[in-house]
mmCIF file of C-alpha atoms in Angstrom:
data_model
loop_
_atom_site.group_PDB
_atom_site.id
_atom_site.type_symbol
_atom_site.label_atom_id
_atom_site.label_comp_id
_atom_site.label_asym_id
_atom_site.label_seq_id
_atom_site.Cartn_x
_atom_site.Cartn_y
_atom_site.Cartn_z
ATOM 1 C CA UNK A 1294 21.898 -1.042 36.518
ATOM 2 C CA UNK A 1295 24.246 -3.468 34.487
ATOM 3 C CA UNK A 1296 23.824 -7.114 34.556
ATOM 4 C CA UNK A 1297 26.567 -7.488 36.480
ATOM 5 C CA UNK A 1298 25.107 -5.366 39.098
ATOM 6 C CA UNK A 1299 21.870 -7.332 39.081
ATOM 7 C CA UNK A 1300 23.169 -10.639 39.890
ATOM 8 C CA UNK A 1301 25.396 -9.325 42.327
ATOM 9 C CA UNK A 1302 22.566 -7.784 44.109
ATOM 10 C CA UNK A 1303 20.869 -11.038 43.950
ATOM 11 C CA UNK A 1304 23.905 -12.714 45.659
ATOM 12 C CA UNK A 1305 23.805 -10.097 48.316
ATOM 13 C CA UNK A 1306 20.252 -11.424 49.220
ATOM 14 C CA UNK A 1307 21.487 -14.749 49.056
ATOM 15 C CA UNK A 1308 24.536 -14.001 52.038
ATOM 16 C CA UNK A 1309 21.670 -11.850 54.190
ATOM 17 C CA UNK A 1310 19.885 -15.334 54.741
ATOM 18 C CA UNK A 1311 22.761 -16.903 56.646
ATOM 19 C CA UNK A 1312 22.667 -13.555 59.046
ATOM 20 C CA UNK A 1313 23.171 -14.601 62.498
ATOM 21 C CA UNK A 1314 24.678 -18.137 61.607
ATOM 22 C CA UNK A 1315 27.473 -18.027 59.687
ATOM 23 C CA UNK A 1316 29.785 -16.156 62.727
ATOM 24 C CA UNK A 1317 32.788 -16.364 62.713
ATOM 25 C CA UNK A 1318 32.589 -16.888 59.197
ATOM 26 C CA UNK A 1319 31.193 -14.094 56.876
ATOM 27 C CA UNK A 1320 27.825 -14.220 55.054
ATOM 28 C CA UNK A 1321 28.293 -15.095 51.399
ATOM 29 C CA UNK A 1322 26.173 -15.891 48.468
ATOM 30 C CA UNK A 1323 26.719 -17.300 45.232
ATOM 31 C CA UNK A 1324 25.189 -17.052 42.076
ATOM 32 C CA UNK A 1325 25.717 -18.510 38.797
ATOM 33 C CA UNK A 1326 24.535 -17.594 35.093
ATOM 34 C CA UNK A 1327 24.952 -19.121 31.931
ATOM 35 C CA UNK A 1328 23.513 -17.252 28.303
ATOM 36 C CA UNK A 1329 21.558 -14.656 30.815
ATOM 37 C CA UNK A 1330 19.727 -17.748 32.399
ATOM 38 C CA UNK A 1331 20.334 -18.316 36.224
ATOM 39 C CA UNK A 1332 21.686 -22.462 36.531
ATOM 40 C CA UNK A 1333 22.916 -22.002 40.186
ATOM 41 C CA UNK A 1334 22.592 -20.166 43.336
ATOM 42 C CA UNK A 1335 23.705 -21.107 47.080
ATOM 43 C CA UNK A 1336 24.547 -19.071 49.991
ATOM 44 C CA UNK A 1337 26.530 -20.109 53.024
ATOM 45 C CA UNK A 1338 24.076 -21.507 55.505
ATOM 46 C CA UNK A 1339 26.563 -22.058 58.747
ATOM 47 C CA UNK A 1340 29.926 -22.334 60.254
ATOM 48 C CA UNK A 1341 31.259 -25.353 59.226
ATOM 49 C CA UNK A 1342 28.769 -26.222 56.362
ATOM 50 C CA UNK A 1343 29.454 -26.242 52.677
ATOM 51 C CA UNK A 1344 30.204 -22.271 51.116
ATOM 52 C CA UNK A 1345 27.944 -20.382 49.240
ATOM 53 C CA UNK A 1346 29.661 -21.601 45.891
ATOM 54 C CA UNK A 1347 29.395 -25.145 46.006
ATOM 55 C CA UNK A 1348 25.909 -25.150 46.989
ATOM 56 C CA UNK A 1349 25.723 -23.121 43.588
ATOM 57 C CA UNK A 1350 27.577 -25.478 41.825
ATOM 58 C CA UNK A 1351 26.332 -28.601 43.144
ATOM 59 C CA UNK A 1352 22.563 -26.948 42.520
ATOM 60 C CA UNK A 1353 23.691 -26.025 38.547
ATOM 61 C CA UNK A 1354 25.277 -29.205 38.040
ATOM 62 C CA UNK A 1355 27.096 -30.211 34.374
ATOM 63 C CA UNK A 1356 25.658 -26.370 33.291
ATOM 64 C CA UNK A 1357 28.109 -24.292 35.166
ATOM 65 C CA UNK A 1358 30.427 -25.165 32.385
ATOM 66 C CA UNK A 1359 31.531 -22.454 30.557
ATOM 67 C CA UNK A 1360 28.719 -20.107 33.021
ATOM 68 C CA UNK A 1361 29.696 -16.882 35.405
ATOM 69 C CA UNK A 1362 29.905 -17.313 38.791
ATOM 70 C CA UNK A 1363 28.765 -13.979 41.175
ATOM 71 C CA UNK A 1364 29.402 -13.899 44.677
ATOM 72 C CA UNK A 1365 29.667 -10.811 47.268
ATOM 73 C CA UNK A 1366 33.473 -12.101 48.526
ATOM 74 C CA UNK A 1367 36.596 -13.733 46.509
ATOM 75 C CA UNK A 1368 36.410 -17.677 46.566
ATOM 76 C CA UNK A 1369 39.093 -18.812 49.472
ATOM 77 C CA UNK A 1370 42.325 -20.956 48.272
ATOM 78 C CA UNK A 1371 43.082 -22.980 51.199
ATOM 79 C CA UNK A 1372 41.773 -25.806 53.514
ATOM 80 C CA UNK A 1373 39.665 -24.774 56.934
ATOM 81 C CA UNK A 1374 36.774 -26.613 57.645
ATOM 82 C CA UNK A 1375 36.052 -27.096 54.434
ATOM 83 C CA UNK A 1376 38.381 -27.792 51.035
ATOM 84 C CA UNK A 1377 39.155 -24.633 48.554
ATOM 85 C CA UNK A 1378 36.430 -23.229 46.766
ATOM 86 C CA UNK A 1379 38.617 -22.383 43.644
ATOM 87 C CA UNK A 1380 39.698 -26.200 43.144
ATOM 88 C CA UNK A 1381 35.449 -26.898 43.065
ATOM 89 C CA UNK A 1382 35.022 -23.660 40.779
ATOM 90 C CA UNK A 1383 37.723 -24.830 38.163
ATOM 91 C CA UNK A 1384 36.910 -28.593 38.285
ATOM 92 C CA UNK A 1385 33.039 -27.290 37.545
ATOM 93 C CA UNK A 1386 34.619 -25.609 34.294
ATOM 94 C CA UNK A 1387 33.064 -21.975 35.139
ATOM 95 C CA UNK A 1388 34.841 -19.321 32.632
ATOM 96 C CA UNK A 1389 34.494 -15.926 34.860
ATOM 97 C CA UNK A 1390 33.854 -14.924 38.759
ATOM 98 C CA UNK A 1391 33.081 -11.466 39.858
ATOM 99 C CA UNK A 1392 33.449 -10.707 43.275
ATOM 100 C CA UNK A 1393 32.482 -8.038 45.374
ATOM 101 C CA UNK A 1394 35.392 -7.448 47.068
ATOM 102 C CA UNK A 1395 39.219 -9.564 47.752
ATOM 103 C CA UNK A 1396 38.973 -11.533 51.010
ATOM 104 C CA UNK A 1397 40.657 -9.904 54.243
ATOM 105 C CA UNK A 1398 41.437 -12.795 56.006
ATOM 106 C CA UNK A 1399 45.088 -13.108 55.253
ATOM 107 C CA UNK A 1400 44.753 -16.901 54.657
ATOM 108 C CA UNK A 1401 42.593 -15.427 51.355
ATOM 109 C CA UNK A 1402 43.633 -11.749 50.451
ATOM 110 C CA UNK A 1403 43.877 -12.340 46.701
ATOM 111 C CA UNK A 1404 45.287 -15.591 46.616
ATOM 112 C CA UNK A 1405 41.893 -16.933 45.195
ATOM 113 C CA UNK A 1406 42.123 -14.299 42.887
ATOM 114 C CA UNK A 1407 45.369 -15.122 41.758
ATOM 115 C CA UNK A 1408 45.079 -18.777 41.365
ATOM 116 C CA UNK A 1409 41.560 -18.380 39.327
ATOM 117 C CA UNK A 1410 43.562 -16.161 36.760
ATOM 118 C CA UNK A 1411 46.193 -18.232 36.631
ATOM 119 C CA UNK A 1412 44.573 -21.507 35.543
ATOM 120 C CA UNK A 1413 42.512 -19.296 32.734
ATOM 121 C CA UNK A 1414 39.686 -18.064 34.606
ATOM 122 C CA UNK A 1415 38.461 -14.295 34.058
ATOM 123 C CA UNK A 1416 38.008 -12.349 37.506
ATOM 124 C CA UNK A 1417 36.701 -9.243 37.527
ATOM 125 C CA UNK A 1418 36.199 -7.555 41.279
ATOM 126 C CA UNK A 1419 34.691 -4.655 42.973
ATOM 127 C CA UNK A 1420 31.378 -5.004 42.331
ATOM 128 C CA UNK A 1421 29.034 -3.167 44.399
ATOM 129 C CA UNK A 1422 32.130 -3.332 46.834
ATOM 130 C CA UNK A 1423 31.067 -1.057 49.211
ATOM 131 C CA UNK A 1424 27.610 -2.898 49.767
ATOM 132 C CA UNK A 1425 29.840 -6.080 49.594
ATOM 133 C CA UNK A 1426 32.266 -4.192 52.764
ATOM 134 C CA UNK A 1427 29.144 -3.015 54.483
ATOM 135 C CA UNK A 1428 27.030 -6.715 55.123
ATOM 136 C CA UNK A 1429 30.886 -8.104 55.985
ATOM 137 C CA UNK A 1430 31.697 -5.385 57.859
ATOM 138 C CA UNK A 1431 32.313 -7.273 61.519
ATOM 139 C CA UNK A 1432 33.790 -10.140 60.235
ATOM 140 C CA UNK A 1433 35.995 -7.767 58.003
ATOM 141 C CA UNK A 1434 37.167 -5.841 61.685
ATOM 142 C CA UNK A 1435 37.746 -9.169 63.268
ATOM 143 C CA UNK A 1436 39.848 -10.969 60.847
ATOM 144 C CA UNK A 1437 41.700 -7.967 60.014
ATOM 145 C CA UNK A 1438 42.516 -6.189 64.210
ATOM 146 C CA UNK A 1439 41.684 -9.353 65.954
ATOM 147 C CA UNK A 1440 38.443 -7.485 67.703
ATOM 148 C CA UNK A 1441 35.015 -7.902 67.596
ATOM 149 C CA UNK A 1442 32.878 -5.024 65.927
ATOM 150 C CA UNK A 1443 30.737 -3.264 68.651
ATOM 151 C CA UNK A 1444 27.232 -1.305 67.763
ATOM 152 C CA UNK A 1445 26.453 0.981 70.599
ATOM 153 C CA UNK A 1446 22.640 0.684 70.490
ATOM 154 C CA UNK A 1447 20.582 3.605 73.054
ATOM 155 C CA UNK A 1448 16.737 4.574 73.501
ATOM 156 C CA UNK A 1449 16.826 7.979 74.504
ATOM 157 C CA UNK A 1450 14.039 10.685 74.512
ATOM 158 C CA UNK A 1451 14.486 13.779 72.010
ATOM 159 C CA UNK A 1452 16.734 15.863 74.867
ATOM 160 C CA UNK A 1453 18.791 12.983 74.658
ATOM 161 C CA UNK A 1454 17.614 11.279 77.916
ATOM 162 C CA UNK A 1455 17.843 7.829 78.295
ATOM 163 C CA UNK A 1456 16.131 7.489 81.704
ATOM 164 C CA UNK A 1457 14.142 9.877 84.112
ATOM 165 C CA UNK A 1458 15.679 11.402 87.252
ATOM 166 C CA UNK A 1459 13.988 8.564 89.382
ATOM 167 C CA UNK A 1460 15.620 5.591 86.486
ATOM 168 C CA UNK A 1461 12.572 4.885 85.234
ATOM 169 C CA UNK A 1462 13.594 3.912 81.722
ATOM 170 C CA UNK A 1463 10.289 1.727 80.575
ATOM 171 C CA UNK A 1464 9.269 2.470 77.874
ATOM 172 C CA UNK A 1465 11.016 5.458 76.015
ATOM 173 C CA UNK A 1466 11.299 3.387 72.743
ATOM 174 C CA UNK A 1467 8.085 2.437 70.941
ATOM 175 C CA UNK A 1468 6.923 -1.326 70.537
ATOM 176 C CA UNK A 1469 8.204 -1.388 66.723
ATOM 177 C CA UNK A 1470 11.938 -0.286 67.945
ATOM 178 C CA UNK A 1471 11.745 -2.663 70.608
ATOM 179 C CA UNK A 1472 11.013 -5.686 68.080
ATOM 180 C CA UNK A 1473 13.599 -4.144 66.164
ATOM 181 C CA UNK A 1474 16.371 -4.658 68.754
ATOM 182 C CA UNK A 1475 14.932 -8.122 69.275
ATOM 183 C CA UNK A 1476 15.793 -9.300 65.369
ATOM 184 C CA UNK A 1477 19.049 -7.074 65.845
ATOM 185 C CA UNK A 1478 20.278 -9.105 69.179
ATOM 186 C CA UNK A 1479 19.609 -12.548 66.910
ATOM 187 C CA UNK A 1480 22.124 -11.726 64.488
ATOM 188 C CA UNK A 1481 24.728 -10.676 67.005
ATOM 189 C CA UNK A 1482 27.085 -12.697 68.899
ATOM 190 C CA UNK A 1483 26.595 -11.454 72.372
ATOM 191 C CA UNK A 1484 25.408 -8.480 73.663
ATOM 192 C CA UNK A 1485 27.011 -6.404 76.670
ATOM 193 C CA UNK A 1486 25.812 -4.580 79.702
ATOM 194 C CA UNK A 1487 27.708 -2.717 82.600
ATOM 195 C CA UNK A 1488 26.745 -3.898 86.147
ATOM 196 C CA UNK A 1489 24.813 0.139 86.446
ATOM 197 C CA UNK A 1490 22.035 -1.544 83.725
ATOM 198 C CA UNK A 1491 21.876 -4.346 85.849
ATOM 199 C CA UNK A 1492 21.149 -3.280 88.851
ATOM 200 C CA UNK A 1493 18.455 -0.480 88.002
ATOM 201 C CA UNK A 1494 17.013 -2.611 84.953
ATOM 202 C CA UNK A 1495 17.603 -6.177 86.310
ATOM 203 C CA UNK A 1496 17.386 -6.908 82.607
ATOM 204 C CA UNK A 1497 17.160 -10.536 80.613
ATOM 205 C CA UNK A 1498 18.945 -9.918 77.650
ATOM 206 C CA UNK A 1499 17.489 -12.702 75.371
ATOM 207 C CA UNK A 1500 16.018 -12.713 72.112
ATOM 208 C CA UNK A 1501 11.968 -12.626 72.540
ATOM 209 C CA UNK A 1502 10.622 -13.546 69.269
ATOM 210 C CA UNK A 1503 8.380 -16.508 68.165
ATOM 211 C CA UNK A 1504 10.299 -19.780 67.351
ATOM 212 C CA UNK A 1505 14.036 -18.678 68.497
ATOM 213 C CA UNK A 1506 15.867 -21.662 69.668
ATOM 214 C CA UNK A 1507 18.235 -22.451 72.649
ATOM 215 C CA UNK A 1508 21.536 -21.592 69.956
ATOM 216 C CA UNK A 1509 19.794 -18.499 68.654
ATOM 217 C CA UNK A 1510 20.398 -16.268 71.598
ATOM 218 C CA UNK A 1511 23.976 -14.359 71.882
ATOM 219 C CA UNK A 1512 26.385 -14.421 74.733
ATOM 220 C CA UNK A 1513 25.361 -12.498 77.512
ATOM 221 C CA UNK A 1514 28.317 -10.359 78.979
ATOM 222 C CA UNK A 1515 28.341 -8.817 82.685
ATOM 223 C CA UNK A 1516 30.865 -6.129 82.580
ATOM 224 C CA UNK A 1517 31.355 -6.133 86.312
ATOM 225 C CA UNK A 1518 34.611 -4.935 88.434
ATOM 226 C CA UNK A 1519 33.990 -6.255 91.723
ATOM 227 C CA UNK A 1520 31.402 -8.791 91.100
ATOM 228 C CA UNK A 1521 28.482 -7.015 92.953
ATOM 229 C CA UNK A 1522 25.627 -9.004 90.604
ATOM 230 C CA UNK A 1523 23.291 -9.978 92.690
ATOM 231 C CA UNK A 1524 22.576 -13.879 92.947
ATOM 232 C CA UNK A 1525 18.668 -13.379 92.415
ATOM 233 C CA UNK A 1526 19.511 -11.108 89.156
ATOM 234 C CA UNK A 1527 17.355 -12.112 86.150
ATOM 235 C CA UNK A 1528 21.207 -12.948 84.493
ATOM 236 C CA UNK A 1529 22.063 -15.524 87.104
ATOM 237 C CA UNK A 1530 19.116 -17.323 87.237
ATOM 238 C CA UNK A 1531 19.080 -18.009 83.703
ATOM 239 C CA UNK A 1532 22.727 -18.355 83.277
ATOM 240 C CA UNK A 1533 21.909 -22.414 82.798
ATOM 241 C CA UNK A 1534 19.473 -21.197 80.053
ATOM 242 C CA UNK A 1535 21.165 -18.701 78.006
ATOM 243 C CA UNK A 1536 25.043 -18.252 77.999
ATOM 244 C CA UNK A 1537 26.270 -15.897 80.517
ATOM 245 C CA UNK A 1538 29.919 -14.545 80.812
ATOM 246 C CA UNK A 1539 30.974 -11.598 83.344
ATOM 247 C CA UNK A 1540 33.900 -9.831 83.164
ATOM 248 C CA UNK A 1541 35.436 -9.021 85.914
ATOM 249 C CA UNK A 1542 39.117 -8.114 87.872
ATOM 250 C CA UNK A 1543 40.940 -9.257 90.190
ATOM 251 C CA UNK A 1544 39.498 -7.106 92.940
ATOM 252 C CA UNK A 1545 35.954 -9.356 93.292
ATOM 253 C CA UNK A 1546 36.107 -11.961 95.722
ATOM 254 C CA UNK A 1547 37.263 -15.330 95.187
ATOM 255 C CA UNK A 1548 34.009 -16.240 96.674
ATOM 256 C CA UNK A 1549 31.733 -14.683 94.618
ATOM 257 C CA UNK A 1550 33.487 -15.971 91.875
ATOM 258 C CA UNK A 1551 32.463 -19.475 93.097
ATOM 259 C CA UNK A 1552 29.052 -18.412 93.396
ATOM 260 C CA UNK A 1553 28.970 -17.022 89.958
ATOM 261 C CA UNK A 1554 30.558 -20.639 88.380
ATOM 262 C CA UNK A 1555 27.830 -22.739 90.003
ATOM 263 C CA UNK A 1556 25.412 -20.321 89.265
ATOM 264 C CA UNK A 1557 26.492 -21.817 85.536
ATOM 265 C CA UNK A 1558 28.130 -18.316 84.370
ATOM 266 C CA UNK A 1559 31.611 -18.055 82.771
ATOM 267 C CA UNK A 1560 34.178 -15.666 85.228
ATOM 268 C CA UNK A 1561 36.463 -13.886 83.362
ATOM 269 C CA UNK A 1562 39.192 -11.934 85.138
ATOM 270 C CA UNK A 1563 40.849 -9.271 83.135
ATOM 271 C CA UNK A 1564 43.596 -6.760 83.570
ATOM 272 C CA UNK A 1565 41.882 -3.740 85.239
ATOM 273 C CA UNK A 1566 41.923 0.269 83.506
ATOM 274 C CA UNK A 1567 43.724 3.090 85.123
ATOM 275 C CA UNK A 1568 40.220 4.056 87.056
ATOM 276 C CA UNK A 1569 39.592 0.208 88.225
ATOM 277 C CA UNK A 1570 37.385 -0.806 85.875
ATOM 278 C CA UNK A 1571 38.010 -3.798 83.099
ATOM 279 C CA UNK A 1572 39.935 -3.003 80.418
ATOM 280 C CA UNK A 1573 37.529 -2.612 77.482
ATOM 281 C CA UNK A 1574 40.257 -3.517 74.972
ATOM 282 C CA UNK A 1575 41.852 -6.477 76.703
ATOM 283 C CA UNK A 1576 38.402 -7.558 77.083
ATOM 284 C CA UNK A 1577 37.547 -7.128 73.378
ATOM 285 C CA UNK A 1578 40.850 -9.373 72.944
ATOM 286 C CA UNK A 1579 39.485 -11.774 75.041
ATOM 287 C CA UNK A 1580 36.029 -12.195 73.507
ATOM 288 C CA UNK A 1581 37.581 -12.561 69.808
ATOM 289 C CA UNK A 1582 40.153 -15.232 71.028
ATOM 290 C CA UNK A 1583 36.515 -17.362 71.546
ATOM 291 C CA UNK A 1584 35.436 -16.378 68.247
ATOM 292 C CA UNK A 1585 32.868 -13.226 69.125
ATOM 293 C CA UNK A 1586 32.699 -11.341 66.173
ATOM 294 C CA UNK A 1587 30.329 -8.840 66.518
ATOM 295 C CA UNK A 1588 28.336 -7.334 70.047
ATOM 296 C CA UNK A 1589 25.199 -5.357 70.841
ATOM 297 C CA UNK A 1590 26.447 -2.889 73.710
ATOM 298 C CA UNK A 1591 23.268 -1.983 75.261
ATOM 299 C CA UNK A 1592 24.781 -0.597 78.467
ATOM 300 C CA UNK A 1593 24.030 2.661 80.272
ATOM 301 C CA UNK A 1594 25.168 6.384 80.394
ATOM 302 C CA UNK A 1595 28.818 5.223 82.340
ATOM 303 C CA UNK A 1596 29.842 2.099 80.456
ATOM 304 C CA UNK A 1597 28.820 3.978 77.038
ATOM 305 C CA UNK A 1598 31.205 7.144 78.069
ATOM 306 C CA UNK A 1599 34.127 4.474 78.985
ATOM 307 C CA UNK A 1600 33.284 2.497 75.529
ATOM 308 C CA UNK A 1601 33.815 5.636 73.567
ATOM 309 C CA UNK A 1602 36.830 6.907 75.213
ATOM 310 C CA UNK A 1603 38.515 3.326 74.799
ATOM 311 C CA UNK A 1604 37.851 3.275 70.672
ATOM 312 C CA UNK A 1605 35.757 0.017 71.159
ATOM 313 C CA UNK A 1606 32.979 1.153 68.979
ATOM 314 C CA UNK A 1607 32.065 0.966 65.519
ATOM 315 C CA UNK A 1608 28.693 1.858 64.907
ATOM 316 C CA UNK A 1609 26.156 4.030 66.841
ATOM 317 C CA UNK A 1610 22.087 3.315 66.612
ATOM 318 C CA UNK A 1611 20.610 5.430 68.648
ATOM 319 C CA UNK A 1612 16.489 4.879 68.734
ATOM 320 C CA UNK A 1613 15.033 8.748 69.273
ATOM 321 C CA UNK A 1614 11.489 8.637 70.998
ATOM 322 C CA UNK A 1615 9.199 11.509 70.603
ATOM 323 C CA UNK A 1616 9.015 12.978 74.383
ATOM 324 C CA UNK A 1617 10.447 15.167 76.076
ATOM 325 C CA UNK A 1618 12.429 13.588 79.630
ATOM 326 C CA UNK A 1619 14.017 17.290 81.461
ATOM 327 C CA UNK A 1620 15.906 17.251 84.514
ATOM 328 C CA UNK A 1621 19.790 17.767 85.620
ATOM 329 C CA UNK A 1622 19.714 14.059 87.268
ATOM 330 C CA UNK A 1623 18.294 12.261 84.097
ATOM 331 C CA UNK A 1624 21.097 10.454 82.929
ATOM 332 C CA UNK A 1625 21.778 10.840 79.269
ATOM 333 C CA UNK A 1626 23.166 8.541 76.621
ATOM 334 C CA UNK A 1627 26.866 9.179 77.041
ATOM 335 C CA UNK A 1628 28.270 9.729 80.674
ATOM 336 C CA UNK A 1629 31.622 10.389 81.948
ATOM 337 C CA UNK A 1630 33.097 13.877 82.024
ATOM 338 C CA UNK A 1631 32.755 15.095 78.563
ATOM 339 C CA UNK A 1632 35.163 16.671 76.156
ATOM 340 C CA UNK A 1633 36.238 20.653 77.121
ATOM 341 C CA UNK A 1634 36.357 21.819 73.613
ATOM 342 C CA UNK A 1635 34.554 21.168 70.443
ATOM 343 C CA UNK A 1636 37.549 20.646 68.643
ATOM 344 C CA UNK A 1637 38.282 17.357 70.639
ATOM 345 C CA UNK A 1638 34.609 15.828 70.313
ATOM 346 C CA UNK A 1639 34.409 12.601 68.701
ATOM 347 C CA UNK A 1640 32.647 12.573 65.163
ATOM 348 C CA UNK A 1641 29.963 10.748 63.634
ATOM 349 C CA UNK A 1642 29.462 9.875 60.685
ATOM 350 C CA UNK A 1643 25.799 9.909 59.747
ATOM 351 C CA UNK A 1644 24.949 6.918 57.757
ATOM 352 C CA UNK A 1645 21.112 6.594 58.324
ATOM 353 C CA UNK A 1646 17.990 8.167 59.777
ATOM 354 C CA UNK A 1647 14.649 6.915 58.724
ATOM 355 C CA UNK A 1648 11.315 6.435 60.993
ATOM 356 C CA UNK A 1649 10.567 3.077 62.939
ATOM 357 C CA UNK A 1650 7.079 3.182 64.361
ATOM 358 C CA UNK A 1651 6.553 6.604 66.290
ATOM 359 C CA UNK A 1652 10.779 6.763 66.796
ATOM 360 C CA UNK A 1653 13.526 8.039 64.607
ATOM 361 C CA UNK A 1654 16.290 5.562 64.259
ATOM 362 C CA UNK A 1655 19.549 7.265 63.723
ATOM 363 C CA UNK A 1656 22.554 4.897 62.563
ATOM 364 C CA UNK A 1657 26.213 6.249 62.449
ATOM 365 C CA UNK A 1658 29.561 5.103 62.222
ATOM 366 C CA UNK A 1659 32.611 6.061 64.063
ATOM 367 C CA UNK A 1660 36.310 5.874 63.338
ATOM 368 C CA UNK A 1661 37.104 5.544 59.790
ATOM 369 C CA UNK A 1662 34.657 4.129 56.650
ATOM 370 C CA UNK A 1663 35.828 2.878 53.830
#
């Protein structure tokens, strides 16, 4: 490993502590070293908050002078929420950045590059880039198409059942998976169920782990045609707890809709699909426009069929649990019709498989990686 590999690593384990707060901004740290001595380091805590280099520089002080700045993700050149990074890196007199990778917000996209050069400063980028791409990579989907970036997450047993013929679906994971989602759901923005999951599972949907406050659970989202939710769901009751949003069309009742906006949940009507369902992409559209970067789709067999077909999806993490499930009526992961042909299937790309607890956790991407 060369040294500028080692402090970039170091700045990617700066950005992983802001995971689950920075949205919709990306995670970024900073880290800054002068004659092979560390005089700085900062990572980007929040939306809204100072960036991951000028906590760095305010922590090295009159020694970033003439010192290398690291950080996973090129300093931004313009005004947001908070003033240009570069003007703070040149006024604190540091000689060289490397970054992981350019910014692809179009606001950025070099321009921070450019000006650093200009006045002087060496940049060198691409750094680890593809570990840089990977922790970004759902604020990198947003800011670039506009949608959020979707992780298809199933518990299924090893014949790829998800449930048993009667829908008994409790517990196929193992306790150490289970956790595992819990941590997972924190650093996500919402997380999505179809109205099937809700009425076999009547599920809650919340983070469950020890000290989580009030602003660390994601949006809950109902994908639900005609509104059939019951009242006394688990969802509704605790809409005034957690936030709740269901999707719906204009086929549920304007009556229900009432029921479901004092109940304290957010109604959205969208544009229905050819079968009558929402529209999975003019819903994605809808959930970026109110800055939801990233979602947990933890629905069932039908709304993980229509999620594929529409292109919604990103990653895959499907949680295999040692049993064996059987049966022609026990619902499996993906639903729908199927493809005819092998030819037409839709590929994976494997990117991990590794044991958690008793399960195998398999984690793949779909559509294309760069």
């Amino acid at each position: 490993m060369n040294i500028d590999e080692k402090y970039m690593r170091l700045a990617l384990r700066l950005a992983k502590r802001g995971m689950g707060q920075t949205s919709p901004n990306p995670m970024v740290g900073a880290v800054i070293v002068k004659w092979k001595t560390i005089v700085g380091r900062g990572y980007h805590h929040r939306a809204g908050e100072p960036h991951a280099e000028i906590l760095a520089l305010r922590q090295a002080g009159k020694r970033a002078c003439g010192g290398t700045l690291y950080l996973n993700l090129e300093p931004c050149n313009h005004f947001g929420r908070t003033p240009p990074c570069t003007s703070a890196i040149l006024d604190g007199g540091i000689k060289r950045v490397v970054a992981g990778m350019k910014d692809p917000n179009p606001l950025v996209s070099g321009r921070g590059i450019r000006r650093l050069r200009r006045a002087g400063v060496r940049v060198d980028v691409g750094i680890l880039e593809k570990e840089c791409r990977e922790l970004n990579a759902p604020f990198c989907k947003f800011i670039t198409s506009g949608k959020p970036f979707v992780i298809l997450k199933a518990a299924a047993s090893l014949d790829g059942k998800i449930a048993t013929r009667s829908g008994d679906a409790r517990w196929i994971s193992g306790a150490v998976s289970r956790n595992y989602v819990h941590r997972l759901r924190q650093t996500m923005d919402a997380v999505m169920v179809g109205i099937g999951t809700v009425m076999k599972d009547d599920p809650l949907l919340n983070v469950r782990l020890p000290g989580v406050r009030r602003a660390g659970h994601p949006l809950r989202v109902i994908v639900d045609s005609h509104l059939r939710i019951p009242l006394t769901s688990r969802l509704v009751r605790t809409a005034g707890q957690y936030p709740t949003l269901v999707a719906t069309t204009k086929a549920a009742s304007s009556s229900k809709m009432k029921q479901m906006t004092k109940a304290k949940l957010a109604v959205l009507v969208i544009e229905n699909d050819a079968q009558g369902g929402v529209n999975l992409n003019a819903l994605m559209g809808e959930l970026a426009s109110r800055g939801i970067v990233s979602i947990l789709l933890e629905g069932g067999s039908t709304l993980n069929a229509s999620a594929i077909k529409e292109g919604i999806v990103d990653r895959l993490l499907f949680f295999i649990a040692p049993m064996i499930l059987g049966g022609k009526l026990a619902p499996g992961i993906i639903g729908g019709e199927g493809t005819l042909r092998i030819k037409d299937a839709q590929l994976v790309k494997i990117l991990k498989a590794r044991h958690i607890g008793p399960d195998l956790l398999i984690e793949g991407a779909i559509g294309k990686e760069e």
